[in-house]
């Protein structure tokens, strides 16, 4: 599938940047003798935590935000 036909022009530009960065990171990983991990790369690209400690902190902050929203809804605050 040609992603340029499936995406808007700005989305296609973002996809192009992502794919180029992924290929560069893959080349660097292979030169170091490490198998590229696409899932970790995608998380890092989106700004999500990639370490277990980072993911734990992310889950805690999400839980705090979820609880805050529930409390506000219960009080009737929009």
CSV table of N, CA and C in Angstrom, one decimal:
chain,number,residue,atom,x,y,z
A,1,UNK,N,0.8,-1.2,0.0
A,1,UNK,CA,0.0,0.0,0.0
A,1,UNK,C,0.9,1.2,0.0
A,2,UNK,N,0.5,2.2,-0.8
A,2,UNK,CA,1.2,3.5,-0.8
A,2,UNK,C,0.6,4.4,0.2
A,3,UNK,N,1.4,4.7,1.3
A,3,UNK,CA,0.9,5.5,2.4
A,3,UNK,C,0.6,6.9,1.9
A,4,UNK,N,1.2,7.4,0.8
A,4,UNK,CA,0.8,8.7,0.3
A,4,UNK,C,-0.6,8.8,-0.2
A,5,UNK,N,-1.1,7.7,-0.7
A,5,UNK,CA,-2.5,7.7,-1.2
A,5,UNK,C,-3.5,7.5,0.0
A,6,UNK,N,-3.1,6.9,1.1
A,6,UNK,CA,-4.0,6.6,2.2
A,6,UNK,C,-4.0,7.7,3.2
A,7,UNK,N,-3.0,8.6,3.2
A,7,UNK,CA,-2.9,9.6,4.2
A,7,UNK,C,-3.1,11.0,3.6
A,8,UNK,N,-3.4,12.0,4.5
A,8,UNK,CA,-3.4,13.4,4.0
A,8,UNK,C,-1.9,13.8,3.7
A,9,UNK,N,-1.7,14.9,3.0
A,9,UNK,CA,-0.3,15.3,2.8
A,9,UNK,C,0.5,15.5,4.0
A,10,UNK,N,-0.1,16.1,5.1
A,10,UNK,CA,0.7,16.3,6.3
A,10,UNK,C,1.0,15.0,7.0
A,11,UNK,N,0.0,14.1,7.0
A,11,UNK,CA,0.2,12.8,7.6
A,11,UNK,C,1.3,12.0,6.8
A,12,UNK,N,1.3,12.2,5.5
A,12,UNK,CA,2.3,11.5,4.7
A,12,UNK,C,3.7,12.0,5.0
A,13,UNK,N,3.8,13.3,5.2
A,13,UNK,CA,5.1,13.9,5.6
A,13,UNK,C,5.6,13.4,6.9
A,14,UNK,N,4.6,13.3,7.9
A,14,UNK,CA,5.0,12.7,9.2
A,14,UNK,C,5.4,11.2,9.1
A,15,UNK,N,4.7,10.5,8.2
A,15,UNK,CA,5.1,9.1,8.0
A,15,UNK,C,6.4,9.0,7.4
A,16,UNK,N,6.7,9.8,6.4
A,16,UNK,CA,8.0,9.8,5.8
A,16,UNK,C,9.1,10.1,6.8
A,17,UNK,N,8.9,11.1,7.7
A,17,UNK,CA,9.9,11.3,8.7
A,17,UNK,C,10.1,10.1,9.6
A,18,UNK,N,9.0,9.5,10.0
A,18,UNK,CA,9.0,8.4,10.9
A,18,UNK,C,9.8,7.2,10.3
A,19,UNK,N,9.5,6.9,9.0
A,19,UNK,CA,10.1,5.8,8.3
A,19,UNK,C,11.6,6.0,8.1
A,20,UNK,N,12.0,7.3,7.8
A,20,UNK,CA,13.4,7.6,7.6
A,20,UNK,C,14.2,7.4,8.9
A,21,UNK,N,13.6,8.0,10.0
A,21,UNK,CA,14.2,7.8,11.3
A,21,UNK,C,14.3,6.4,11.8
A,22,UNK,N,13.2,5.6,11.5
A,22,UNK,CA,13.2,4.2,11.8
A,22,UNK,C,14.4,3.4,11.1
A,23,UNK,N,14.5,3.7,9.8
A,23,UNK,CA,15.6,3.1,9.0
A,23,UNK,C,17.0,3.5,9.5
A,24,UNK,N,17.1,4.7,9.8
A,24,UNK,CA,18.4,5.2,10.4
A,24,UNK,C,18.7,4.5,11.7
A,25,UNK,N,17.7,4.4,12.6
A,25,UNK,CA,17.9,3.8,13.9
A,25,UNK,C,18.2,2.3,13.7
A,26,UNK,N,17.5,1.7,12.8
A,26,UNK,CA,17.8,0.3,12.5
A,26,UNK,C,19.2,0.0,12.0
A,27,UNK,N,19.7,0.9,11.1
A,27,UNK,CA,21.0,0.7,10.6
A,27,UNK,C,22.1,0.9,11.8
A,28,UNK,N,21.8,1.8,12.7
A,28,UNK,CA,22.7,2.0,13.8
A,28,UNK,C,22.7,0.8,14.7
A,29,UNK,N,21.5,0.3,15.0
A,29,UNK,CA,21.4,-0.9,15.8
A,29,UNK,C,22.1,-2.1,15.2
A,30,UNK,N,21.9,-2.3,14.0
A,30,UNK,CA,22.6,-3.4,13.3
A,30,UNK,C,24.1,-3.3,13.3
A,31,UNK,N,24.6,-2.0,13.2
A,31,UNK,CA,26.1,-1.8,13.2
A,31,UNK,C,26.6,-2.1,14.6
A,32,UNK,N,25.8,-1.9,15.6
A,32,UNK,CA,26.2,-2.2,17.0
A,32,UNK,C,26.0,-3.7,17.4
A,33,UNK,N,25.4,-4.5,16.4
A,33,UNK,CA,25.2,-5.9,16.7
A,33,UNK,C,23.9,-6.1,17.5
A,34,UNK,N,23.0,-5.2,17.5
A,34,UNK,CA,21.7,-5.3,18.2
A,34,UNK,C,20.6,-5.4,17.2
A,35,UNK,N,19.7,-6.3,17.6
A,35,UNK,CA,18.5,-6.4,16.7
A,35,UNK,C,17.5,-5.2,17.0
A,36,UNK,N,17.1,-4.5,15.9
A,36,UNK,CA,16.2,-3.4,16.1
A,36,UNK,C,14.9,-3.8,16.7
A,37,UNK,N,14.4,-3.0,17.7
A,37,UNK,CA,13.1,-3.2,18.3
A,37,UNK,C,12.2,-2.1,17.8
A,38,UNK,N,11.3,-2.5,16.9
A,38,UNK,CA,10.4,-1.5,16.3
A,38,UNK,C,9.4,-1.0,17.3
A,39,UNK,N,8.9,-1.8,18.2
A,39,UNK,CA,7.9,-1.4,19.2
A,39,UNK,C,8.5,-0.3,20.1
A,40,UNK,N,9.7,-0.5,20.6
A,40,UNK,CA,10.4,0.5,21.4
A,40,UNK,C,10.6,1.8,20.7
A,41,UNK,N,11.0,1.6,19.4
A,41,UNK,CA,11.2,2.8,18.6
A,41,UNK,C,9.9,3.6,18.4
A,42,UNK,N,8.8,2.9,18.2
A,42,UNK,CA,7.5,3.6,18.0
A,42,UNK,C,7.1,4.3,19.3
A,43,UNK,N,7.3,3.6,20.5
A,43,UNK,CA,6.9,4.3,21.8
A,43,UNK,C,7.8,5.5,22.0
A,44,UNK,N,9.1,5.4,21.7
A,44,UNK,CA,9.9,6.6,21.8
A,44,UNK,C,9.5,7.7,20.9
A,45,UNK,N,9.1,7.4,19.7
A,45,UNK,CA,8.7,8.4,18.7
A,45,UNK,C,7.5,9.1,19.2
A,46,UNK,N,6.6,8.4,19.8
A,46,UNK,CA,5.3,9.0,20.3
A,46,UNK,C,5.5,9.7,21.6
A,47,UNK,N,6.7,9.6,22.2
A,47,UNK,CA,7.0,10.2,23.5
A,47,UNK,C,6.5,9.4,24.7
A,48,UNK,N,6.3,8.1,24.4
A,48,UNK,CA,5.9,7.2,25.5
A,48,UNK,C,7.1,6.6,26.2
A,49,UNK,N,7.0,6.3,27.4
A,49,UNK,CA,8.2,5.7,28.1
A,49,UNK,C,8.6,4.4,27.6
A,50,UNK,N,9.9,4.1,27.5
A,50,UNK,CA,10.3,2.8,26.9
A,50,UNK,C,11.0,1.9,28.0
A,51,UNK,N,11.3,2.4,29.1
A,51,UNK,CA,11.9,1.6,30.2
A,51,UNK,C,10.8,1.2,31.1
A,52,UNK,N,11.0,0.1,31.9
A,52,UNK,CA,10.0,-0.4,32.8
A,52,UNK,C,9.7,0.7,33.9
A,53,UNK,N,10.7,1.4,34.3
A,53,UNK,CA,10.5,2.5,35.3
A,53,UNK,C,9.6,3.6,34.7
A,54,UNK,N,9.9,3.9,33.5
A,54,UNK,CA,9.2,5.0,32.9
A,54,UNK,C,7.7,4.6,32.6
A,55,UNK,N,7.5,3.3,32.3
A,55,UNK,CA,6.1,2.8,32.1
A,55,UNK,C,5.4,2.8,33.4
A,56,UNK,N,6.1,2.4,34.5
A,56,UNK,CA,5.4,2.4,35.8
A,56,UNK,C,5.0,3.8,36.2
A,57,UNK,N,5.8,4.8,36.0
A,57,UNK,CA,5.5,6.2,36.3
A,57,UNK,C,4.4,6.7,35.4
A,58,UNK,N,4.4,6.3,34.1
A,58,UNK,CA,3.3,6.7,33.2
A,58,UNK,C,2.0,6.1,33.7
A,59,UNK,N,2.0,4.8,34.1
A,59,UNK,CA,0.7,4.2,34.6
A,59,UNK,C,0.2,4.9,35.9
A,60,UNK,N,1.2,5.3,36.8
A,60,UNK,CA,0.8,6.0,38.0
A,60,UNK,C,0.1,7.4,37.7
A,61,UNK,N,0.8,8.1,36.7
A,61,UNK,CA,0.2,9.4,36.4
A,61,UNK,C,-1.1,9.3,35.7
A,62,UNK,N,-1.3,8.2,34.9
A,62,UNK,CA,-2.6,8.0,34.2
A,62,UNK,C,-3.6,7.7,35.3
A,63,UNK,N,-3.3,6.8,36.2
A,63,UNK,CA,-4.2,6.5,37.3
A,63,UNK,C,-4.6,7.7,38.1
A,64,UNK,N,-3.7,8.6,38.4
A,64,UNK,CA,-4.0,9.8,39.2
A,64,UNK,C,-4.9,10.7,38.4
A,65,UNK,N,-4.7,10.8,37.1
A,65,UNK,CA,-5.6,11.7,36.2
A,65,UNK,C,-6.9,11.0,36.1
A,66,UNK,N,-7.0,9.7,35.9
A,66,UNK,CA,-8.3,9.0,35.9
A,66,UNK,C,-9.1,9.2,37.1
A,67,UNK,N,-8.4,9.1,38.3
A,67,UNK,CA,-9.1,9.3,39.6
A,67,UNK,C,-9.6,10.8,39.7
A,68,UNK,N,-8.8,11.7,39.3
A,68,UNK,CA,-9.2,13.1,39.3
A,68,UNK,C,-10.4,13.4,38.5
A,69,UNK,N,-10.5,12.8,37.3
A,69,UNK,CA,-11.6,13.0,36.4
A,69,UNK,C,-12.9,12.4,37.0
A,70,UNK,N,-12.7,11.2,37.6
A,70,UNK,CA,-13.8,10.5,38.2
A,70,UNK,C,-14.4,11.3,39.4
A,71,UNK,N,-13.5,11.9,40.2
A,71,UNK,CA,-13.9,12.7,41.4
A,71,UNK,C,-14.7,14.0,40.9
A,72,UNK,N,-14.2,14.6,39.8
A,72,UNK,CA,-14.8,15.8,39.3
A,72,UNK,C,-16.2,15.4,38.7
A,73,UNK,N,-16.3,14.3,38.0
A,73,UNK,CA,-17.6,13.9,37.5
A,73,UNK,C,-18.6,13.6,38.6
A,74,UNK,N,-18.1,13.0,39.7
A,74,UNK,CA,-19.0,12.7,40.8
A,74,UNK,C,-19.5,14.0,41.5
A,75,UNK,N,-18.6,15.0,41.5
A,75,UNK,CA,-19.0,16.3,42.1
A,75,UNK,C,-19.9,17.1,41.1
A,76,UNK,N,-19.9,16.7,39.8
A,76,UNK,CA,-20.7,17.5,38.8
A,76,UNK,C,-19.9,18.6,38.1
A,77,UNK,N,-18.6,18.5,38.2
A,77,UNK,CA,-17.7,19.5,37.5
A,77,UNK,C,-17.5,19.0,36.1
A,78,UNK,N,-17.7,19.8,35.1
A,78,UNK,CA,-17.4,19.3,33.7
A,78,UNK,C,-16.1,19.6,33.3
